[in-house]
Short mmCIF file of N, CA, C and O in Angstrom, two decimals:
data_model
loop_
_atom_site.label_atom_id
_atom_site.label_comp_id
_atom_site.label_asym_id
_atom_site.label_seq_id
_atom_site.Cartn_x
_atom_site.Cartn_y
_atom_site.Cartn_z
N SER A 7 182.31 81.90 -41.32
CA SER A 7 183.36 82.84 -41.64
C SER A 7 183.55 83.81 -40.44
O SER A 7 182.70 83.92 -39.61
N ARG A 8 184.68 84.50 -40.45
CA ARG A 8 184.97 85.44 -39.38
C ARG A 8 184.07 86.61 -39.35
O ARG A 8 183.62 87.06 -38.29
N ALA A 9 183.71 87.15 -40.56
CA ALA A 9 182.81 88.22 -40.63
C ALA A 9 181.40 87.85 -40.12
O ALA A 9 180.75 88.63 -39.36
N GLY A 10 180.94 86.63 -40.47
CA GLY A 10 179.62 86.15 -39.95
C GLY A 10 179.67 85.99 -38.44
O GLY A 10 178.65 86.34 -37.75
N MET A 11 180.70 85.50 -37.88
CA MET A 11 180.80 85.37 -36.43
C MET A 11 180.87 86.69 -35.75
O MET A 11 180.19 86.92 -34.76
N ALA A 12 181.61 87.65 -36.34
CA ALA A 12 181.71 89.00 -35.75
C ALA A 12 180.31 89.67 -35.76
O ALA A 12 179.89 90.32 -34.77
N LEU A 13 179.59 89.55 -36.84
CA LEU A 13 178.25 90.08 -36.97
C LEU A 13 177.33 89.46 -35.95
O LEU A 13 176.57 90.07 -35.37
N SER A 14 177.39 88.14 -35.79
CA SER A 14 176.54 87.42 -34.83
C SER A 14 176.80 87.89 -33.35
O SER A 14 175.91 88.08 -32.66
N VAL A 15 178.08 88.06 -33.04
CA VAL A 15 178.46 88.54 -31.71
C VAL A 15 177.90 89.94 -31.55
O VAL A 15 177.46 90.32 -30.51
N LEU A 16 178.06 90.79 -32.56
CA LEU A 16 177.57 92.14 -32.47
C LEU A 16 176.07 92.21 -32.27
O LEU A 16 175.57 92.99 -31.43
N VAL A 17 175.37 91.37 -33.01
CA VAL A 17 173.92 91.34 -32.87
C VAL A 17 173.49 90.91 -31.48
O VAL A 17 172.59 91.49 -30.82
N ILE A 18 174.13 89.86 -30.94
CA ILE A 18 173.83 89.39 -29.59
C ILE A 18 174.20 90.46 -28.60
O ILE A 18 173.43 90.70 -27.68
N LEU A 19 175.27 91.16 -28.77
CA LEU A 19 175.69 92.21 -27.89
C LEU A 19 174.63 93.31 -27.89
O LEU A 19 174.22 93.79 -26.79
N LEU A 20 174.07 93.72 -29.02
CA LEU A 20 173.09 94.73 -29.14
C LEU A 20 171.78 94.31 -28.54
O LEU A 20 171.05 95.06 -27.86
N LEU A 21 171.43 92.98 -28.75
CA LEU A 21 170.21 92.43 -28.11
C LEU A 21 170.26 92.43 -26.62
O LEU A 21 169.25 92.80 -25.94
N ALA A 22 171.38 92.12 -26.06
CA ALA A 22 171.57 92.12 -24.62
C ALA A 22 171.52 93.57 -24.08
O ALA A 22 170.99 93.79 -22.98
N MET A 23 172.08 94.51 -24.84
CA MET A 23 172.04 95.88 -24.36
C MET A 23 170.51 96.40 -24.45
O MET A 23 170.10 97.11 -23.47
N LEU A 24 169.79 96.02 -25.42
CA LEU A 24 168.43 96.38 -25.57
C LEU A 24 167.61 95.78 -24.44
O LEU A 24 166.75 96.39 -23.88
N TYR A 25 167.90 94.54 -24.07
CA TYR A 25 167.24 93.91 -22.98
C TYR A 25 167.42 94.71 -21.68
O TYR A 25 166.45 94.89 -20.95
N GLU A 26 168.63 95.16 -21.40
CA GLU A 26 168.86 95.99 -20.21
C GLU A 26 168.16 97.30 -20.27
O GLU A 26 167.68 97.79 -19.22
N ALA A 27 168.20 97.89 -21.41
CA ALA A 27 167.52 99.21 -21.60
C ALA A 27 165.98 99.06 -21.37
O ALA A 27 165.36 99.96 -20.68
N ILE A 28 165.38 98.01 -21.84
CA ILE A 28 163.99 97.77 -21.60
C ILE A 28 163.68 97.52 -20.16
O ILE A 28 162.66 97.92 -19.62
N LYS A 29 164.57 96.84 -19.53
CA LYS A 29 164.41 96.49 -18.09
C LYS A 29 164.36 97.82 -17.30
O LYS A 29 163.57 98.04 -16.40
N MET A 30 165.29 98.75 -17.69
CA MET A 30 165.31 100.07 -17.05
C MET A 30 164.08 100.90 -17.36
O MET A 30 163.47 101.58 -16.56
N GLY A 31 163.61 100.77 -18.63
CA GLY A 31 162.31 101.49 -19.02
C GLY A 31 161.18 100.99 -18.27
O GLY A 31 160.28 101.75 -17.82
N LYS A 32 161.08 99.71 -17.93
CA LYS A 32 160.05 99.19 -17.11
C LYS A 32 160.10 99.78 -15.72
O LYS A 32 159.04 100.07 -15.12
N ALA A 33 161.27 99.93 -15.16
CA ALA A 33 161.37 100.50 -13.82
C ALA A 33 160.93 101.96 -13.80
O ALA A 33 160.29 102.44 -12.83
N VAL A 34 161.25 102.68 -14.86
CA VAL A 34 160.84 104.12 -14.92
C VAL A 34 159.31 104.17 -15.09
O VAL A 34 158.71 105.01 -14.37
N LEU A 35 158.75 103.31 -15.88
CA LEU A 35 157.31 103.31 -16.00
C LEU A 35 156.60 102.94 -14.66
O LEU A 35 155.53 103.47 -14.36
N LEU A 36 157.18 102.00 -13.99
CA LEU A 36 156.63 101.59 -12.67
C LEU A 36 156.59 102.79 -11.71
O LEU A 36 155.64 103.11 -10.98
N ARG A 37 157.75 103.55 -11.68
CA ARG A 37 157.73 104.66 -10.79
C ARG A 37 156.70 105.76 -11.21
O ARG A 37 156.04 106.28 -10.36
N ARG A 38 156.56 106.00 -12.46
CA ARG A 38 155.54 106.98 -12.94
C ARG A 38 154.16 106.47 -12.64
O ARG A 38 153.26 107.25 -12.29
N ALA A 39 153.89 105.14 -12.79
CA ALA A 39 152.62 104.63 -12.44
C ALA A 39 152.27 104.77 -10.96
O ALA A 39 151.12 105.11 -10.60
N LEU A 40 153.26 104.54 -10.14
CA LEU A 40 153.04 104.66 -8.70
C LEU A 40 152.77 106.16 -8.39
O LEU A 40 151.97 106.49 -7.45
N LEU A 41 153.46 107.14 -9.05
CA LEU A 41 153.25 108.49 -8.80
C LEU A 41 151.84 108.95 -9.29
O LEU A 41 151.26 109.95 -8.77
N ALA A 42 151.30 108.22 -10.32
CA ALA A 42 150.00 108.60 -10.87
C ALA A 42 148.83 108.08 -10.00
O ALA A 42 147.75 108.59 -10.20
N LEU A 43 149.10 107.18 -9.08
CA LEU A 43 148.01 106.70 -8.23
C LEU A 43 147.57 107.79 -7.29
O LEU A 43 148.37 108.56 -6.85
N PRO A 44 146.25 107.84 -6.98
CA PRO A 44 145.82 108.82 -6.05
C PRO A 44 146.40 108.55 -4.63
O PRO A 44 146.77 107.47 -4.34
N ARG A 45 146.44 109.58 -3.81
CA ARG A 45 147.06 109.45 -2.49
C ARG A 45 146.24 108.57 -1.65
O ARG A 45 146.72 107.71 -0.89
N SER A 46 144.91 108.73 -1.61
CA SER A 46 144.09 107.84 -0.84
C SER A 46 143.53 106.74 -1.71
O SER A 46 142.74 107.03 -2.60
N LEU A 47 144.02 105.58 -1.46
CA LEU A 47 143.69 104.48 -2.39
C LEU A 47 142.99 103.35 -1.57
O LEU A 47 143.42 102.92 -0.50
N SER A 48 141.85 102.97 -2.03
CA SER A 48 141.11 101.90 -1.34
C SER A 48 140.69 100.87 -2.45
O SER A 48 140.66 101.17 -3.62
N ARG A 49 140.33 99.68 -2.03
CA ARG A 49 139.93 98.67 -2.98
C ARG A 49 138.61 99.08 -3.63
O ARG A 49 138.41 98.79 -4.78
N GLU A 50 137.77 99.69 -2.94
CA GLU A 50 136.53 100.14 -3.53
C GLU A 50 136.72 101.16 -4.72
O GLU A 50 136.01 101.11 -5.68
N LEU A 51 137.68 101.99 -4.48
CA LEU A 51 138.02 102.97 -5.54
C LEU A 51 138.47 102.25 -6.83
O LEU A 51 138.16 102.66 -7.93
N LEU A 52 139.33 101.24 -6.67
CA LEU A 52 139.88 100.54 -7.81
C LEU A 52 138.83 99.66 -8.41
O LEU A 52 138.74 99.48 -9.61
N ALA A 53 138.02 98.96 -7.58
CA ALA A 53 137.05 97.96 -8.10
C ALA A 53 135.87 98.64 -8.76
O ALA A 53 135.41 98.15 -9.87
N GLU A 54 135.40 99.74 -8.21
CA GLU A 54 134.21 100.37 -8.82
C GLU A 54 134.51 101.81 -9.16
O GLU A 54 134.45 102.70 -8.34
N PRO A 55 134.90 102.02 -10.46
CA PRO A 55 135.14 103.47 -10.83
C PRO A 55 133.87 104.28 -10.78
O PRO A 55 132.77 103.77 -10.87
N GLU A 56 134.03 105.58 -10.61
CA GLU A 56 132.92 106.46 -10.50
C GLU A 56 132.14 106.42 -11.85
O GLU A 56 132.67 106.16 -12.90
N GLU A 57 130.85 106.75 -11.69
CA GLU A 57 130.00 106.77 -12.88
C GLU A 57 130.46 107.93 -13.77
O GLU A 57 130.87 108.93 -13.34
N GLY A 58 130.33 107.68 -15.10
CA GLY A 58 130.68 108.69 -16.04
C GLY A 58 132.13 108.59 -16.50
O GLY A 58 132.70 109.43 -17.07
N GLY A 59 132.78 107.39 -16.26
CA GLY A 59 134.18 107.19 -16.71
C GLY A 59 135.14 107.17 -15.59
O GLY A 59 134.81 107.30 -14.41
N THR A 60 136.36 107.03 -15.97
CA THR A 60 137.43 106.90 -15.01
C THR A 60 138.00 108.33 -14.76
O THR A 60 137.95 109.21 -15.66
N GLY A 61 138.55 108.48 -13.67
CA GLY A 61 139.21 109.81 -13.33
C GLY A 61 140.52 109.92 -14.08
O GLY A 61 141.07 109.00 -14.65
N PRO A 62 141.10 111.12 -14.15
CA PRO A 62 142.32 111.33 -14.87
C PRO A 62 143.51 110.58 -14.29
O PRO A 62 144.25 109.99 -15.01
N ALA A 63 143.51 110.43 -12.94
CA ALA A 63 144.65 109.73 -12.31
C ALA A 63 144.58 108.19 -12.67
O ALA A 63 145.59 107.54 -12.87
N GLN A 64 143.28 107.73 -12.63
CA GLN A 64 143.15 106.39 -12.95
C GLN A 64 143.45 106.02 -14.38
O GLN A 64 144.06 104.98 -14.72
N GLY A 65 143.07 106.91 -15.25
CA GLY A 65 143.39 106.72 -16.69
C GLY A 65 144.93 106.72 -16.97
O GLY A 65 145.45 105.93 -17.70
N ARG A 66 145.68 107.66 -16.26
CA ARG A 66 147.03 107.64 -16.44
C ARG A 66 147.74 106.37 -15.92
O ARG A 66 148.64 105.86 -16.51
N TRP A 67 147.21 105.96 -14.73
CA TRP A 67 147.78 104.76 -14.13
C TRP A 67 147.53 103.60 -15.13
O TRP A 67 148.42 102.78 -15.31
N PHE A 68 146.37 103.45 -15.72
CA PHE A 68 146.07 102.39 -16.67
C PHE A 68 147.02 102.43 -17.90
O PHE A 68 147.54 101.41 -18.37
N ARG A 69 147.27 103.65 -18.41
CA ARG A 69 148.20 103.77 -19.61
C ARG A 69 149.59 103.35 -19.23
O ARG A 69 150.24 102.70 -20.00
N TYR A 70 150.03 103.64 -18.07
CA TYR A 70 151.41 103.24 -17.63
C TYR A 70 151.40 101.75 -17.50
O TYR A 70 152.38 101.12 -17.79
N HIS A 71 150.33 101.18 -16.95
CA HIS A 71 150.26 99.71 -16.77
C HIS A 71 150.33 99.03 -18.11
O HIS A 71 150.98 97.95 -18.32
N ILE A 72 149.61 99.52 -19.18
CA ILE A 72 149.72 98.98 -20.45
C ILE A 72 151.12 99.08 -21.03
O ILE A 72 151.59 98.11 -21.60
N GLY A 73 151.73 100.25 -20.82
CA GLY A 73 153.14 100.37 -21.20
C GLY A 73 154.08 99.34 -20.59
O GLY A 73 154.92 98.74 -21.23
N GLN A 74 153.85 99.19 -19.25
CA GLN A 74 154.72 98.23 -18.53
C GLN A 74 154.46 96.82 -19.13
O GLN A 74 155.41 96.02 -19.24
N THR A 75 153.22 96.48 -19.47
CA THR A 75 152.92 95.17 -20.02
C THR A 75 153.62 94.95 -21.38
O THR A 75 154.24 93.93 -21.59
N LEU A 76 153.63 95.95 -22.24
CA LEU A 76 154.28 95.85 -23.49
C LEU A 76 155.76 95.70 -23.34
O LEU A 76 156.43 94.92 -23.99
N PHE A 77 156.32 96.48 -22.41
CA PHE A 77 157.76 96.39 -22.17
C PHE A 77 158.12 95.01 -21.60
O PHE A 77 159.15 94.42 -21.99
N HIS A 78 157.23 94.46 -20.81
CA HIS A 78 157.46 93.12 -20.28
C HIS A 78 157.50 92.02 -21.35
O HIS A 78 158.45 91.16 -21.40
N VAL A 79 156.57 92.16 -22.29
CA VAL A 79 156.54 91.15 -23.41
C VAL A 79 157.78 91.28 -24.19
O VAL A 79 158.42 90.23 -24.52
N VAL A 80 158.18 92.47 -24.56
CA VAL A 80 159.37 92.65 -25.37
C VAL A 80 160.60 92.11 -24.61
O VAL A 80 161.48 91.52 -25.15
N GLN A 81 160.67 92.45 -23.29
CA GLN A 81 161.79 91.97 -22.49
C GLN A 81 161.89 90.42 -22.40
O GLN A 81 162.96 89.88 -22.56
N VAL A 82 160.79 89.78 -22.28
CA VAL A 82 160.75 88.34 -22.23
C VAL A 82 161.17 87.72 -23.61
O VAL A 82 162.00 86.82 -23.62
N VAL A 83 160.64 88.28 -24.68
CA VAL A 83 161.11 87.80 -26.04
C VAL A 83 162.56 88.02 -26.21
O VAL A 83 163.29 87.06 -26.68
N LEU A 84 163.12 89.18 -25.92
CA LEU A 84 164.55 89.42 -26.11
C LEU A 84 165.35 88.51 -25.17
O LEU A 84 166.42 87.97 -25.58
N GLY A 85 164.86 88.31 -23.95
CA GLY A 85 165.59 87.36 -23.03
C GLY A 85 165.68 85.97 -23.56
O GLY A 85 166.81 85.32 -23.54
N TYR A 86 164.63 85.48 -24.09
CA TYR A 86 164.67 84.12 -24.73
C TYR A 86 165.50 84.06 -25.94
O TYR A 86 166.17 83.09 -26.22
N MET A 87 165.48 85.15 -26.75
CA MET A 87 166.36 85.15 -27.94
C MET A 87 167.83 85.05 -27.55
O MET A 87 168.61 84.37 -28.13
N VAL A 88 168.24 85.86 -26.54
CA VAL A 88 169.59 85.90 -26.02
C VAL A 88 169.98 84.51 -25.42
O VAL A 88 171.01 83.93 -25.67
N MET A 89 169.01 83.99 -24.65
CA MET A 89 169.28 82.69 -24.10
C MET A 89 169.44 81.56 -25.17
O MET A 89 170.35 80.71 -25.05
N LEU A 90 168.62 81.58 -26.22
CA LEU A 90 168.78 80.60 -27.19
C LEU A 90 170.08 80.79 -28.01
O LEU A 90 170.73 79.74 -28.43
N ALA A 91 170.49 81.95 -28.20
CA ALA A 91 171.81 82.22 -28.78
C ALA A 91 172.96 81.65 -27.93
O ALA A 91 173.90 81.03 -28.39
N VAL A 92 172.87 81.91 -26.58
CA VAL A 92 173.86 81.38 -25.67
C VAL A 92 173.85 79.89 -25.63
O VAL A 92 174.93 79.28 -25.52
N MET A 93 172.66 79.31 -25.88
CA MET A 93 172.59 77.85 -25.77
C MET A 93 173.17 77.17 -27.01
O MET A 93 173.18 75.89 -27.11
N SER A 94 173.70 77.96 -27.94
CA SER A 94 174.47 77.40 -29.07
C SER A 94 175.80 76.89 -28.60
O SER A 94 176.50 76.25 -29.35
N TYR A 95 176.18 77.18 -27.35
CA TYR A 95 177.41 76.75 -26.69
C TYR A 95 178.66 77.31 -27.49
O TYR A 95 179.65 76.60 -27.63
N ASN A 96 178.47 78.52 -28.05
CA ASN A 96 179.63 79.13 -28.67
C ASN A 96 180.20 80.18 -27.65
O ASN A 96 179.50 81.05 -27.21
N ALA A 97 181.52 80.03 -27.49
CA ALA A 97 182.13 80.95 -26.41
C ALA A 97 182.02 82.38 -26.84
O ALA A 97 181.83 83.26 -26.03
N TRP A 98 182.21 82.69 -28.14
CA TRP A 98 182.16 84.12 -28.60
C TRP A 98 180.75 84.66 -28.43
O TRP A 98 180.61 85.87 -28.04
N ILE A 99 179.75 83.90 -28.72
CA ILE A 99 178.32 84.32 -28.54
C ILE A 99 178.11 84.61 -27.06
O ILE A 99 177.49 85.60 -26.69
N PHE A 100 178.61 83.67 -26.23
CA PHE A 100 178.41 83.85 -24.77
C PHE A 100 179.10 85.15 -24.32
O PHE A 100 178.52 85.93 -23.56
N LEU A 101 180.29 85.36 -24.74
CA LEU A 101 181.02 86.62 -24.35
C LEU A 101 180.28 87.83 -24.89
O LEU A 101 180.29 88.86 -24.21
N GLY A 102 179.76 87.73 -26.08
CA GLY A 102 178.94 88.85 -26.58
C GLY A 102 177.72 89.17 -25.73
O GLY A 102 177.43 90.37 -25.52
N ALA A 103 177.07 88.15 -25.26
CA ALA A 103 175.91 88.32 -24.41
C ALA A 103 176.33 88.92 -23.06
O ALA A 103 175.67 89.87 -22.61
N ILE A 104 177.41 88.53 -22.51
CA ILE A 104 177.92 89.11 -21.20
C ILE A 104 178.32 90.45 -21.40
O ILE A 104 178.02 91.31 -20.59
N ALA A 105 179.05 90.79 -22.50
CA ALA A 105 179.47 92.14 -22.75
C ALA A 105 178.30 93.10 -23.04
O ALA A 105 178.31 94.18 -22.54
N GLY A 106 177.34 92.63 -23.78
CA GLY A 106 176.09 93.44 -24.01
C GLY A 106 175.34 93.71 -22.75
O GLY A 106 174.88 94.84 -22.53
N SER A 107 175.22 92.68 -21.87
CA SER A 107 174.47 92.92 -20.62
C SER A 107 175.24 93.93 -19.76
O SER A 107 174.66 94.83 -19.09
N THR A 108 176.60 93.72 -19.76
CA THR A 108 177.37 94.66 -18.93
C THR A 108 177.34 96.15 -19.47
O THR A 108 177.06 97.08 -18.69
N LEU A 109 177.48 96.19 -20.75
CA LEU A 109 177.47 97.63 -21.30
C LEU A 109 176.00 98.24 -21.24
O LEU A 109 175.87 99.42 -20.94
N GLY A 110 174.99 97.38 -21.36
CA GLY A 110 173.62 97.86 -21.25
C GLY A 110 173.28 98.40 -19.81
O GLY A 110 172.69 99.36 -19.70
N TYR A 111 173.77 97.63 -18.86
CA TYR A 111 173.52 98.03 -17.48
C TYR A 111 174.36 99.30 -17.16
O TYR A 111 173.85 100.18 -16.48
N PHE A 112 175.52 99.37 -17.66
CA PHE A 112 176.42 100.54 -17.50
C PHE A 112 175.81 101.78 -18.03
O PHE A 112 175.77 102.84 -17.39
N VAL A 113 175.31 101.66 -19.30
CA VAL A 113 174.72 102.86 -19.95
C VAL A 113 173.43 103.20 -19.28
O VAL A 113 173.15 104.29 -19.04
#
């Protein structure tokens, strides 16, 4: 039905917008993670944390890294969902995905 198709296109549009928002969220978290790293960074510092636990900068960096990982998983799942919808070879669904990606990037 027309209502079902319109709803499907709207859902795909929103999923594509969410995909773009999560992509931007990952970039913001990457920037914060890089700012949380200590100024003098060596492999020994990363490989062998000081006794008595990790420092505050290292803990913040790790939390940002966990956040980036979760954002990445959600982004991959959403990307595959949009791709599977587009692979239905429906022109309206395809246009909804394109419009959602465009609007998501714009916003």
